[in-house]
mmCIF file of C-alpha atoms and ligand atoms in Angstrom:
data_model
loop_
_atom_site.group_PDB
_atom_site.id
_atom_site.type_symbol
_atom_site.label_atom_id
_atom_site.label_comp_id
_atom_site.label_asym_id
_atom_site.label_seq_id
_atom_site.Cartn_x
_atom_site.Cartn_y
_atom_site.Cartn_z
ATOM 1 C CA MET A 262 -16.831 14.207 -4.599
ATOM 2 C CA LYS A 263 -15.775 16.620 -1.914
ATOM 3 C CA PHE A 264 -12.470 15.821 0.353
ATOM 4 C CA LYS A 265 -11.946 17.371 3.438
ATOM 5 C CA PRO A 266 -8.802 18.983 3.264
ATOM 6 C CA ALA A 267 -5.107 17.886 3.554
ATOM 7 C CA ASN A 268 -5.117 14.695 5.423
ATOM 8 C CA ASN A 269 -7.465 15.142 7.680
ATOM 9 C CA ILE A 270 -4.972 14.930 10.186
ATOM 10 C CA GLN A 271 -4.489 18.281 11.033
ATOM 11 C CA ASP A 272 -7.105 17.723 12.874
ATOM 12 C CA LEU A 273 -6.682 15.244 15.506
ATOM 13 C CA GLN A 274 -5.922 17.149 18.439
ATOM 14 C CA TYR A 275 -2.960 15.568 21.180
ATOM 15 C CA PHE A 276 -2.554 16.370 24.943
ATOM 16 C CA GLY A 277 0.561 13.849 25.591
ATOM 17 C CA GLU A 278 -0.158 12.905 29.381
ATOM 18 C CA PHE A 279 2.205 15.822 30.244
ATOM 19 C CA GLY A 280 1.059 18.472 28.485
ATOM 20 C CA GLY A 281 3.453 17.385 25.191
ATOM 21 C CA VAL A 282 2.685 17.473 21.861
ATOM 22 C CA ASN A 283 2.989 14.417 20.779
ATOM 23 C CA PRO A 284 1.688 12.226 22.559
ATOM 24 C CA SER A 285 3.916 10.073 25.044
ATOM 25 C CA ILE A 286 4.705 6.779 23.992
ATOM 26 C CA SER A 287 4.302 3.680 25.701
ATOM 27 C CA ASP A 288 6.276 1.488 27.349
ATOM 28 C CA SER A 289 4.845 -1.346 28.412
ATOM 29 C CA SER A 290 3.700 -4.261 27.314
ATOM 30 C CA THR A 291 1.248 -5.135 29.835
ATOM 31 C CA TYR A 292 -0.763 -3.067 32.000
ATOM 32 C CA THR A 293 -2.594 -3.245 35.775
ATOM 33 C CA PHE A 294 -6.205 -3.455 35.970
ATOM 34 C CA LEU A 295 -7.145 -1.712 39.445
ATOM 35 C CA SER A 296 -9.870 -3.949 39.932
ATOM 36 C CA ALA A 297 -10.478 -8.388 38.706
ATOM 37 C CA LYS A 298 -13.457 -8.488 37.676
ATOM 38 C CA THR A 299 -12.128 -5.290 35.289
ATOM 39 C CA MET A 300 -9.539 -7.603 33.314
ATOM 40 C CA PHE A 301 -12.158 -10.143 33.255
ATOM 41 C CA ASP A 302 -15.049 -7.552 31.306
ATOM 42 C CA THR A 303 -12.090 -6.873 29.031
ATOM 43 C CA PHE A 304 -10.642 -10.814 28.607
ATOM 44 C CA GLU A 305 -14.848 -10.584 27.146
ATOM 45 C CA GLY A 306 -14.242 -7.408 25.032
ATOM 46 C CA ASN A 307 -16.212 -5.452 27.335
ATOM 47 C CA ALA A 308 -14.327 -2.968 29.283
ATOM 48 C CA ASP A 309 -13.794 -0.352 26.175
ATOM 49 C CA GLY A 310 -10.720 2.154 26.613
ATOM 50 C CA CYS A 311 -9.364 -0.278 29.423
ATOM 51 C CA TYR A 312 -5.626 -1.668 27.918
ATOM 52 C CA LEU A 313 -4.862 -5.821 28.455
ATOM 53 C CA TYR A 314 -1.929 -6.136 26.470
ATOM 54 C CA SER A 315 0.209 -4.231 23.799
ATOM 55 C CA ARG A 316 0.127 -7.642 21.576
ATOM 56 C CA HIS A 317 -3.722 -7.439 21.824
ATOM 57 C CA SER A 318 -3.606 -2.647 21.452
ATOM 58 C CA SER A 319 -1.173 -0.038 22.927
ATOM 59 C CA PRO A 320 -2.028 3.929 23.234
ATOM 60 C CA SER A 321 0.739 4.326 20.694
ATOM 61 C CA ASN A 322 -0.584 1.992 18.198
ATOM 62 C CA LEU A 323 -4.267 2.970 18.695
ATOM 63 C CA TYR A 324 -3.361 6.805 18.343
ATOM 64 C CA LEU A 325 -1.665 5.973 14.803
ATOM 65 C CA GLY A 326 -5.081 3.976 14.457
ATOM 66 C CA ALA A 327 -7.311 6.870 14.900
ATOM 67 C CA ALA A 328 -4.964 9.066 12.459
ATOM 68 C CA LEU A 329 -4.965 6.203 9.749
ATOM 69 C CA ALA A 330 -8.154 5.946 10.083
ATOM 70 C CA ALA A 331 -9.064 9.774 9.156
ATOM 71 C CA MET A 332 -6.664 9.729 6.310
ATOM 72 C CA GLU A 333 -9.029 7.241 4.838
ATOM 73 C CA GLY A 334 -12.045 7.717 6.372
ATOM 74 C CA THR A 335 -13.111 4.688 8.011
ATOM 75 C CA GLU A 336 -14.476 4.023 11.790
ATOM 76 C CA THR A 337 -11.115 2.850 13.197
ATOM 77 C CA ALA A 338 -7.932 1.290 12.440
ATOM 78 C CA ASN A 339 -5.776 -1.636 13.428
ATOM 79 C CA ILE A 340 -1.985 -1.237 12.953
ATOM 80 C CA THR A 341 0.364 -3.831 12.181
ATOM 81 C CA ALA A 342 3.749 -4.999 12.686
ATOM 82 C CA SER A 343 4.044 -4.213 8.420
ATOM 83 C CA GLY A 344 2.018 -4.860 5.787
ATOM 84 C CA MET A 345 1.766 -8.472 5.043
ATOM 85 C CA GLY A 346 0.765 -8.846 8.840
ATOM 86 C CA ALA A 347 -2.462 -5.919 7.721
ATOM 87 C CA ILE A 348 -3.059 -8.083 4.811
ATOM 88 C CA THR A 349 -1.987 -12.127 5.825
ATOM 89 C CA ALA A 350 -4.610 -11.042 9.117
ATOM 90 C CA THR A 351 -7.219 -9.647 7.190
ATOM 91 C CA LEU A 352 -7.394 -12.624 4.590
ATOM 92 C CA LEU A 353 -7.227 -15.010 7.527
ATOM 93 C CA GLN A 354 -10.170 -12.888 9.296
ATOM 94 C CA LEU A 355 -12.475 -13.155 6.226
ATOM 95 C CA CYS A 356 -11.997 -16.666 5.548
ATOM 96 C CA GLY A 357 -11.562 -19.931 6.267
ATOM 97 C CA ASN A 358 -11.757 -23.589 5.005
ATOM 98 C CA ASN A 359 -13.281 -23.926 1.868
ATOM 99 C CA ASP A 360 -13.636 -20.231 1.080
ATOM 100 C CA HIS A 361 -12.463 -18.541 -1.819
ATOM 101 C CA VAL A 362 -10.776 -15.056 -2.567
ATOM 102 C CA VAL A 363 -11.262 -13.204 -6.117
ATOM 103 C CA SER A 364 -8.343 -11.162 -6.684
ATOM 104 C CA SER A 365 -6.109 -9.107 -8.929
ATOM 105 C CA ARG A 366 -2.905 -11.110 -10.831
ATOM 106 C CA THR A 367 -1.065 -8.154 -10.631
ATOM 107 C CA ILE A 368 -0.550 -7.698 -6.820
ATOM 108 C CA TYR A 369 2.789 -7.836 -4.863
ATOM 109 C CA GLY A 370 4.539 -10.775 -5.027
ATOM 110 C CA GLY A 371 4.214 -10.778 -1.666
ATOM 111 C CA THR A 372 0.618 -11.262 -1.105
ATOM 112 C CA TYR A 373 0.742 -13.152 -4.069
ATOM 113 C CA ALA A 374 3.128 -15.988 -2.976
ATOM 114 C CA PHE A 375 0.518 -16.119 0.449
ATOM 115 C CA LEU A 376 -2.842 -16.452 -1.580
ATOM 116 C CA LYS A 377 -0.994 -18.533 -4.183
ATOM 117 C CA ASN A 378 0.977 -20.938 -1.697
ATOM 118 C CA PHE A 379 -0.293 -20.746 1.729
ATOM 119 C CA ALA A 380 -3.880 -19.815 2.325
ATOM 120 C CA PRO A 381 -4.112 -23.466 0.362
ATOM 121 C CA ARG A 382 -3.072 -25.090 3.251
ATOM 122 C CA PHE A 383 -6.168 -23.687 5.071
ATOM 123 C CA ASN A 384 -8.030 -25.098 1.838
ATOM 124 C CA ILE A 385 -8.731 -20.910 1.112
ATOM 125 C CA LYS A 386 -8.210 -20.791 -2.492
ATOM 126 C CA THR A 387 -7.681 -17.894 -5.309
ATOM 127 C CA SER A 388 -8.485 -17.019 -8.685
ATOM 128 C CA PHE A 389 -6.575 -13.990 -10.549
ATOM 129 C CA VAL A 390 -8.001 -12.055 -12.297
ATOM 130 C CA ASP A 391 -6.844 -9.358 -14.761
ATOM 131 C CA ILE A 392 -8.952 -6.802 -12.296
ATOM 132 C CA THR A 393 -9.356 -4.756 -15.378
ATOM 133 C CA LYS A 394 -11.902 -6.662 -16.672
ATOM 134 C CA LEU A 395 -14.891 -6.372 -14.518
ATOM 135 C CA ASP A 396 -17.025 -8.924 -16.231
ATOM 136 C CA ASP A 397 -13.809 -11.096 -15.674
ATOM 137 C CA VAL A 398 -14.080 -10.065 -12.439
ATOM 138 C CA GLU A 399 -17.526 -11.766 -11.739
ATOM 139 C CA ALA A 400 -17.553 -14.067 -13.322
ATOM 140 C CA ALA A 401 -15.192 -15.443 -11.633
ATOM 141 C CA ILE A 402 -17.297 -15.281 -8.314
ATOM 142 C CA THR A 403 -18.225 -18.324 -6.936
ATOM 143 C CA LYS A 404 -20.746 -19.493 -3.954
ATOM 144 C CA ASN A 405 -18.190 -20.048 -1.640
ATOM 145 C CA THR A 406 -15.974 -16.583 -2.752
ATOM 146 C CA LYS A 407 -15.546 -13.982 0.453
ATOM 147 C CA VAL A 408 -13.197 -11.669 -0.908
ATOM 148 C CA ILE A 409 -12.898 -9.499 -3.754
ATOM 149 C CA TYR A 410 -9.104 -8.268 -3.463
ATOM 150 C CA CYS A 411 -6.946 -5.433 -5.625
ATOM 151 C CA GLU A 412 -5.062 -2.720 -4.822
ATOM 152 C CA SER A 413 -5.591 0.214 -6.026
ATOM 153 C CA VAL A 414 -2.882 1.058 -7.873
ATOM 154 C CA SER A 415 -0.853 -1.911 -8.563
ATOM 155 C CA ASN A 416 2.582 -2.504 -7.814
ATOM 156 C CA PRO A 417 4.799 -3.190 -10.147
ATOM 157 C CA LEU A 418 2.250 -2.356 -13.116
ATOM 158 C CA LEU A 419 0.451 0.388 -12.265
ATOM 159 C CA GLU A 420 -3.112 -1.424 -13.190
ATOM 160 C CA VAL A 421 -5.697 0.717 -11.491
ATOM 161 C CA ALA A 422 -8.873 -1.071 -10.026
ATOM 162 C CA ASN A 423 -11.778 0.505 -10.174
ATOM 163 C CA ILE A 424 -12.641 0.481 -7.036
ATOM 164 C CA LYS A 425 -16.689 1.727 -7.158
ATOM 165 C CA ALA A 426 -17.556 -0.061 -9.568
ATOM 166 C CA LEU A 427 -15.899 -3.389 -7.919
ATOM 167 C CA SER A 428 -17.401 -2.604 -4.743
ATOM 168 C CA LEU A 429 -20.696 -2.750 -6.292
ATOM 169 C CA ILE A 430 -19.838 -5.965 -7.596
ATOM 170 C CA ALA A 431 -18.614 -7.059 -4.126
ATOM 171 C CA LYS A 432 -22.478 -5.272 -2.573
ATOM 172 C CA LYS A 433 -24.484 -7.492 -5.291
ATOM 173 C CA HIS A 434 -23.612 -10.664 -4.368
ATOM 174 C CA GLN A 435 -22.673 -9.766 -0.130
ATOM 175 C CA LEU A 436 -18.336 -10.216 -0.804
ATOM 176 C CA LYS A 437 -15.595 -8.276 1.590
ATOM 177 C CA LEU A 438 -14.087 -5.914 -1.889
ATOM 178 C CA VAL A 439 -10.224 -5.013 0.440
ATOM 179 C CA VAL A 440 -8.101 -2.917 -1.126
ATOM 180 C CA ASP A 441 -4.492 -2.387 -0.640
ATOM 181 C CA ASN A 442 -3.706 1.491 -1.178
ATOM 182 C CA THR A 443 0.090 1.026 -0.257
ATOM 183 C CA PHE A 444 0.886 3.013 -3.765
ATOM 184 C CA SER A 445 -1.990 5.921 -3.599
ATOM 185 C CA PRO A 446 -2.240 7.163 -0.149
ATOM 186 C CA LEU A 447 -4.451 10.462 -0.219
ATOM 187 C CA SER A 448 -4.401 10.564 -3.803
ATOM 188 C CA ILE A 449 -7.092 7.808 -3.218
ATOM 189 C CA THR A 450 -9.626 7.131 -1.092
ATOM 190 C CA PRO A 451 -10.657 3.456 -1.276
ATOM 191 C CA ALA A 452 -13.485 3.833 1.784
ATOM 192 C CA LEU A 453 -15.406 6.765 -0.044
ATOM 193 C CA LEU A 454 -15.221 4.924 -3.139
ATOM 194 C CA GLY A 455 -16.692 1.890 -1.415
ATOM 195 C CA ALA A 456 -13.945 -0.216 -0.189
ATOM 196 C CA ASP A 457 -14.621 -2.333 2.693
ATOM 197 C CA VAL A 458 -10.917 -2.371 4.224
ATOM 198 C CA VAL A 459 -8.231 -0.420 3.592
ATOM 199 C CA ILE A 460 -4.808 -2.153 3.845
ATOM 200 C CA HIS A 461 -2.039 -0.348 3.862
ATOM 201 C CA SER A 462 2.279 -0.795 3.719
ATOM 202 C CA LEU A 463 3.658 1.382 5.988
ATOM 203 C CA THR A 464 6.981 0.568 5.251
ATOM 204 C CA LYS A 465 7.057 2.489 1.887
ATOM 205 C CA PHE A 466 5.279 6.559 1.340
ATOM 206 C CA ILE A 467 3.479 6.762 4.941
ATOM 207 C CA ASN A 468 6.310 6.254 6.726
ATOM 208 C CA GLY A 469 9.193 7.680 3.763
ATOM 209 C CA SER A 470 12.301 7.563 5.582
ATOM 210 C CA SER A 471 12.410 3.289 4.600
ATOM 211 C CA ASP A 472 14.145 3.053 8.314
ATOM 212 C CA THR A 473 10.949 0.517 9.079
ATOM 213 C CA VAL A 474 8.208 -1.460 8.132
ATOM 214 C CA GLY A 475 4.606 -1.071 9.824
ATOM 215 C CA GLY A 476 1.667 -1.769 8.210
ATOM 216 C CA VAL A 477 -2.408 -0.618 9.066
ATOM 217 C CA ILE A 478 -5.950 -2.184 8.235
ATOM 218 C CA CYS A 479 -8.300 0.285 8.397
ATOM 219 C CA GLY A 480 -12.430 -0.341 8.880
ATOM 220 C CA THR A 481 -15.220 -0.769 10.609
ATOM 221 C CA LYS A 482 -15.566 -0.695 14.716
ATOM 222 C CA GLU A 483 -17.078 -4.735 13.806
ATOM 223 C CA PHE A 484 -13.976 -5.650 11.532
ATOM 224 C CA ILE A 485 -10.936 -4.451 13.775
ATOM 225 C CA ASP A 486 -12.553 -5.920 16.868
ATOM 226 C CA SER A 487 -12.989 -9.366 15.559
ATOM 227 C CA LEU A 488 -9.615 -8.351 14.448
ATOM 228 C CA ARG A 489 -8.074 -8.146 18.493
ATOM 229 C CA ASN A 490 -10.742 -10.906 19.519
ATOM 230 C CA VAL A 491 -9.263 -12.989 21.782
ATOM 231 C CA ASN A 492 -10.900 -15.674 20.843
ATOM 232 C CA THR A 493 -10.442 -15.431 17.312
ATOM 233 C CA GLY A 494 -9.204 -13.100 16.500
ATOM 234 C CA ALA A 495 -6.363 -12.838 13.012
ATOM 235 C CA ALA A 496 -4.529 -9.942 14.685
ATOM 236 C CA MET A 497 -4.420 -11.568 17.981
ATOM 237 C CA LEU A 498 -3.427 -14.833 17.564
ATOM 238 C CA LEU A 499 -0.996 -14.499 14.501
ATOM 239 C CA GLY A 500 0.874 -12.055 16.499
ATOM 240 C CA ALA A 501 1.846 -8.850 14.458
ATOM 241 C CA THR A 502 1.941 -6.039 16.237
ATOM 242 C CA MET A 503 3.970 -2.918 16.296
ATOM 243 C CA ASP A 504 5.959 -1.698 19.376
ATOM 244 C CA SER A 505 5.106 1.640 20.398
ATOM 245 C CA ILE A 506 8.329 3.620 19.443
ATOM 246 C CA LYS A 507 8.134 2.545 15.804
ATOM 247 C CA ALA A 508 4.394 3.540 15.956
ATOM 248 C CA SER A 509 5.050 7.039 17.629
ATOM 249 C CA THR A 510 7.719 7.707 14.610
ATOM 250 C CA ILE A 511 5.830 6.742 12.080
ATOM 251 C CA LEU A 512 3.137 9.141 13.646
ATOM 252 C CA LYS A 513 5.302 12.151 13.661
ATOM 253 C CA ASN A 514 6.155 11.505 10.163
ATOM 254 C CA LEU A 515 2.485 10.758 8.604
ATOM 255 C CA ARG A 516 1.962 14.560 9.727
ATOM 256 C CA THR A 517 4.473 15.623 5.716
ATOM 257 C CA LEU A 518 2.588 12.702 4.731
ATOM 258 C CA HIS A 519 0.789 15.519 2.277
ATOM 259 C CA ILE A 520 3.346 17.477 1.481
ATOM 260 C CA ARG A 521 5.278 14.852 0.440
ATOM 261 C CA MET A 522 3.143 12.752 -2.110
ATOM 262 C CA GLN A 523 2.468 16.168 -3.393
ATOM 263 C CA LYS A 524 6.156 16.740 -4.756
ATOM 264 C CA HIS A 525 6.431 12.708 -5.642
ATOM 265 C CA SER A 526 4.275 12.982 -7.778
ATOM 266 C CA GLU A 527 4.921 16.004 -9.543
ATOM 267 C CA ASN A 528 7.972 15.195 -9.906
ATOM 268 C CA ALA A 529 6.813 11.770 -11.272
ATOM 269 C CA LEU A 530 4.410 13.454 -13.559
ATOM 270 C CA TYR A 531 7.260 15.814 -15.097
ATOM 271 C CA LEU A 532 10.119 12.775 -15.536
ATOM 272 C CA SER A 533 7.739 10.507 -17.172
ATOM 273 C CA GLU A 534 6.251 13.068 -19.708
ATOM 274 C CA LYS A 535 9.967 13.218 -21.059
ATOM 275 C CA PHE A 536 10.345 10.177 -20.761
ATOM 276 C CA LYS A 537 8.136 9.419 -22.903
ATOM 277 C CA SER A 538 8.029 12.564 -25.449
ATOM 278 C CA ILE A 539 11.638 10.848 -26.138
ATOM 279 C CA GLY A 540 10.016 7.855 -27.089
ATOM 280 C CA LEU A 541 11.215 5.929 -24.307
ATOM 281 C CA LYS A 542 8.035 2.999 -23.404
ATOM 282 C CA THR A 543 6.911 5.108 -20.174
ATOM 283 C CA VAL A 544 3.747 3.985 -17.978
ATOM 284 C CA TYR A 545 2.248 6.278 -15.666
ATOM 285 C CA PRO A 546 -1.072 6.660 -14.121
ATOM 286 C CA GLY A 547 -0.821 10.171 -14.803
ATOM 287 C CA LEU A 548 -0.518 10.166 -18.215
ATOM 288 C CA ASN A 549 -3.370 10.069 -21.269
ATOM 289 C CA SER A 550 -1.998 7.113 -22.477
ATOM 290 C CA HIS A 551 -2.249 5.263 -19.477
ATOM 291 C CA PRO A 552 -5.709 3.016 -20.356
ATOM 292 C CA SER A 553 -6.816 4.131 -17.074
ATOM 293 C CA HIS A 554 -5.910 7.277 -17.152
ATOM 294 C CA GLU A 555 -9.804 8.587 -16.834
ATOM 295 C CA LEU A 556 -10.561 6.345 -14.233
ATOM 296 C CA TYR A 557 -8.085 7.254 -12.223
ATOM 297 C CA LYS A 558 -9.150 11.054 -12.759
ATOM 298 C CA ASN A 559 -12.400 10.223 -11.719
ATOM 299 C CA MET A 560 -11.099 8.948 -8.581
ATOM 300 C CA MET A 561 -8.619 10.696 -7.050
ATOM 301 C CA ASN A 562 -8.372 13.561 -4.606
ATOM 302 C CA PRO A 563 -6.335 15.682 -7.285
ATOM 303 C CA LEU A 564 -4.002 17.529 -5.175
ATOM 304 C CA TYR A 565 -1.838 14.892 -4.089
ATOM 305 C CA GLY A 566 -1.786 14.008 -7.676
ATOM 306 C CA PHE A 567 -0.954 10.320 -9.425
ATOM 307 C CA GLY A 568 1.169 8.792 -7.266
ATOM 308 C CA GLY A 569 5.004 8.567 -7.093
ATOM 309 C CA LEU A 570 5.841 5.009 -9.552
ATOM 310 C CA PHE A 571 6.249 5.013 -13.285
ATOM 311 C CA THR A 572 8.254 1.659 -14.957
ATOM 312 C CA LEU A 573 10.157 1.752 -17.808
ATOM 313 C CA ASP A 574 10.356 -0.544 -20.448
ATOM 314 C CA THR A 575 14.585 -1.206 -21.229
ATOM 315 C CA GLY A 576 13.915 -4.462 -23.668
ATOM 316 C CA SER A 577 15.950 -6.637 -22.202
ATOM 317 C CA LYS A 578 17.065 -7.547 -18.381
ATOM 318 C CA GLU A 579 21.232 -6.729 -19.396
ATOM 319 C CA LYS A 580 19.795 -2.751 -19.929
ATOM 320 C CA ALA A 581 17.834 -2.845 -17.068
ATOM 321 C CA ASN A 582 20.735 -3.939 -15.377
ATOM 322 C CA ALA A 583 23.092 -1.548 -16.839
ATOM 323 C CA LEU A 584 20.498 0.738 -15.991
ATOM 324 C CA MET A 585 20.112 0.963 -12.473
ATOM 325 C CA GLU A 586 23.793 0.051 -12.266
ATOM 326 C CA LEU A 587 24.322 3.468 -13.893
ATOM 327 C CA MET A 588 22.065 5.682 -12.249
ATOM 328 C CA GLN A 589 23.257 4.813 -8.428
ATOM 329 C CA ASN A 590 27.041 4.878 -9.786
ATOM 330 C CA LYS A 591 25.673 8.869 -11.014
ATOM 331 C CA ASN A 592 23.924 9.310 -7.586
ATOM 332 C CA LEU A 593 20.373 9.718 -8.878
ATOM 333 C CA GLY A 594 19.231 7.299 -7.023
ATOM 334 C CA TYR A 595 19.218 3.172 -5.057
ATOM 335 C CA LEU A 596 19.083 -0.081 -6.875
ATOM 336 C CA ALA A 597 16.761 -1.376 -4.013
ATOM 337 C CA VAL A 598 13.097 -2.383 -3.324
ATOM 338 C CA SER A 599 10.222 -0.649 -1.318
ATOM 339 C CA LEU A 600 9.038 2.599 -2.620
ATOM 340 C CA GLY A 601 8.581 6.298 -1.027
ATOM 341 C CA PHE A 602 11.782 6.888 -0.084
ATOM 342 C CA TYR A 603 13.276 10.619 -0.568
ATOM 343 C CA LYS A 604 15.567 9.021 -3.237
ATOM 344 C CA THR A 605 14.729 7.772 -6.211
ATOM 345 C CA LEU A 606 14.348 4.252 -5.652
ATOM 346 C CA PHE A 607 14.265 1.227 -8.245
ATOM 347 C CA SER A 608 14.798 -2.775 -9.037
ATOM 348 C CA ALA A 609 14.002 -4.777 -11.478
ATOM 349 C CA PRO A 610 10.492 -6.437 -10.421
ATOM 350 C CA SER A 611 10.193 -9.429 -11.911
ATOM 351 C CA SER A 612 13.772 -10.172 -10.983
ATOM 352 C CA SER A 613 13.026 -9.193 -7.150
ATOM 353 C CA THR A 614 9.398 -7.607 -5.856
ATOM 354 C CA SER A 615 7.476 -9.740 -8.374
ATOM 355 C CA SER A 616 9.535 -13.126 -8.613
ATOM 356 C CA GLU A 617 7.571 -14.853 -6.668
ATOM 357 C CA ILE A 618 5.178 -15.085 -10.147
ATOM 358 C CA PRO A 619 5.854 -17.361 -12.336
ATOM 359 C CA GLU A 620 7.946 -16.270 -15.381
ATOM 360 C CA ASP A 621 4.139 -17.605 -18.077
ATOM 361 C CA GLU A 622 2.309 -15.942 -15.932
ATOM 362 C CA GLN A 623 4.598 -12.461 -15.878
ATOM 363 C CA LYS A 624 4.334 -12.729 -19.738
ATOM 364 C CA GLU A 625 0.878 -13.092 -19.761
ATOM 365 C CA MET A 626 -0.103 -9.858 -17.508
ATOM 366 C CA GLY A 627 2.834 -7.945 -19.280
ATOM 367 C CA LEU A 628 5.304 -8.047 -16.615
ATOM 368 C CA THR A 629 8.798 -7.800 -19.003
ATOM 369 C CA ASP A 630 12.141 -8.514 -17.394
ATOM 370 C CA GLY A 631 13.418 -5.227 -19.369
ATOM 371 C CA LEU A 632 10.529 -3.407 -17.259
ATOM 372 C CA ILE A 633 12.518 -1.080 -14.332
ATOM 373 C CA ARG A 634 10.597 0.074 -11.097
ATOM 374 C CA PHE A 635 10.702 3.572 -10.370
ATOM 375 C CA SER A 636 9.914 5.486 -6.750
ATOM 376 C CA ILE A 637 10.692 9.126 -7.961
ATOM 377 C CA GLY A 638 11.543 11.006 -4.883
ATOM 378 C CA LEU A 639 11.459 14.450 -3.669
ATOM 379 C CA ASP A 640 14.791 15.668 -5.421
ATOM 380 C CA SER A 641 14.240 19.596 -5.610
ATOM 381 C CA ASP A 642 16.668 19.644 -8.801
ATOM 382 C CA ILE A 643 14.488 17.412 -11.173
ATOM 383 C CA GLU A 644 14.816 18.334 -14.219
ATOM 384 C CA ARG A 645 18.243 18.231 -13.384
ATOM 385 C CA SER A 646 17.609 14.575 -12.758
ATOM 386 C CA PHE A 647 16.139 13.961 -15.760
ATOM 387 C CA GLU A 648 19.356 15.099 -17.521
ATOM 388 C CA ILE A 649 21.578 12.943 -15.842
ATOM 389 C CA MET A 650 19.290 9.772 -16.118
ATOM 390 C CA LYS A 651 18.552 10.607 -20.298
ATOM 391 C CA ASN A 652 22.651 10.537 -20.487
ATOM 392 C CA CYS A 653 23.042 7.600 -17.996
ATOM 393 C CA MET A 654 20.114 5.858 -20.796
ATOM 394 C CA ILE A 655 22.443 6.615 -24.405
ATOM 395 C CA GLU A 656 25.361 5.871 -22.044
ATOM 396 C CA VAL A 657 23.980 1.930 -21.872
ATOM 397 C CA GLY A 658 21.846 1.847 -25.134
ATOM 398 C CA VAL A 659 18.544 2.155 -24.018
ATOM 399 C CA LEU A 660 18.509 5.702 -25.519
ATOM 400 C CA SER A 661 20.615 6.355 -28.942
ATOM 401 C CA LYS A 662 22.153 9.960 -29.510
HETATM 402 N N1 PLP B 761 1.465 -4.607 -0.281
HETATM 403 C C1 PLP B 761 2.503 -3.639 -1.858
HETATM 404 C C2 PLP B 761 1.592 -2.940 -2.507
HETATM 405 C C3 PLP B 761 3.811 -3.646 -0.664
HETATM 406 O O1 PLP B 761 3.953 -2.883 -2.703
HETATM 407 C C4 PLP B 761 4.338 -4.565 -0.539
HETATM 408 C C5 PLP B 761 5.473 -4.826 -0.213
HETATM 409 O O2 PLP B 761 6.614 -4.098 -1.022
HETATM 410 C C6 PLP B 761 3.615 -4.405 0.822
HETATM 411 C C7 PLP B 761 1.958 -4.571 0.622
HETATM 412 C C8 PLP B 761 3.653 -4.945 2.221
HETATM 413 O O3 PLP B 761 4.372 -4.554 3.038
HETATM 414 P P1 PLP B 761 5.297 -4.988 3.634
HETATM 415 O O4 PLP B 761 6.559 -5.390 3.112
HETATM 416 O O5 PLP B 761 5.469 -3.680 4.924
HETATM 417 O O6 PLP B 761 5.167 -6.500 4.577
#
């Protein structure tokens, strides 16, 4: 597979209205029209280049959307106020009364809760499957299925979806393959592998500074136009629109994503190899021992590595909690949910970001209460971080001396 250099951002050219190297931030919720006829045409969706109202689109959101579409290799993109704003708008656009979704069972807890508890209000039902078992995925498809949904690398168990194979199943049954690529920006490019819609929570690696929430839906012009339709578009009507100031800051942060991802991946590979070598239960797609290591290698852009996340099973909730508190005291990172920050973040998903998933289902999918999810930061001396982490593990009894 051929990849373009960096994240294609370098091929984009911006001239702000006053010659600035960054586009000007649009500071308006509404826009004037020189003729009433053009306003009417815009409502009908026929006036390309005209802005109507900032919930529909704004120049700042369009700039950020263009950059993310270039990165993901899709025709265009729609910016949303959060990752959940992107996920819910996409699923409600693609599914309606009596429709059915086949979803990976290991997905972000909020997405799981939406599909399990909220979408049934619209009579949208979901079958949760082991996404790594392609026969199970195909067997779950019914005549009402509209969407196959997965994360390229799943939260929190780091299962890897075979996007090419899933896209063939989707095509065979005329379904849309929707992939949340939040954990693996640049490393995996789902649209190149056949995904129809690619979603990100921009809150994570893409923005990278843990100062805002945001989301994006990347897809065809036809799909994105349908999301923005003033009469029937889920993005337009549900209203999860990003503010222009936030869009402009995320665009600026996006420009260093390729450098940050390399460092996140390099540090996560170093630590996971070290932890594995001293006998800890470590899961990272970059390790040979990961069941989908070869699959990931076949899908990835090797410049960006296997991502910044790994998990470590400490054996019990008590040990996990003690370890996280001690690591925070030693300034190794923060006991916090989310990911993609310059500092390492750690949390125990079973009692936090995946607590929406009932205990018996957590058990079935292998999510134990002693499991810690690490989002490894941009530490410049990762060897030192390892030594301090190892000592913390000895102190709380996760490792013996
Ligand atoms: N997708 C994944 C994989 C996530 O981890 C999260 C949040 O943790 C989301 C989506 C939701 O994103 P947001 O919090 O920006 O709504």
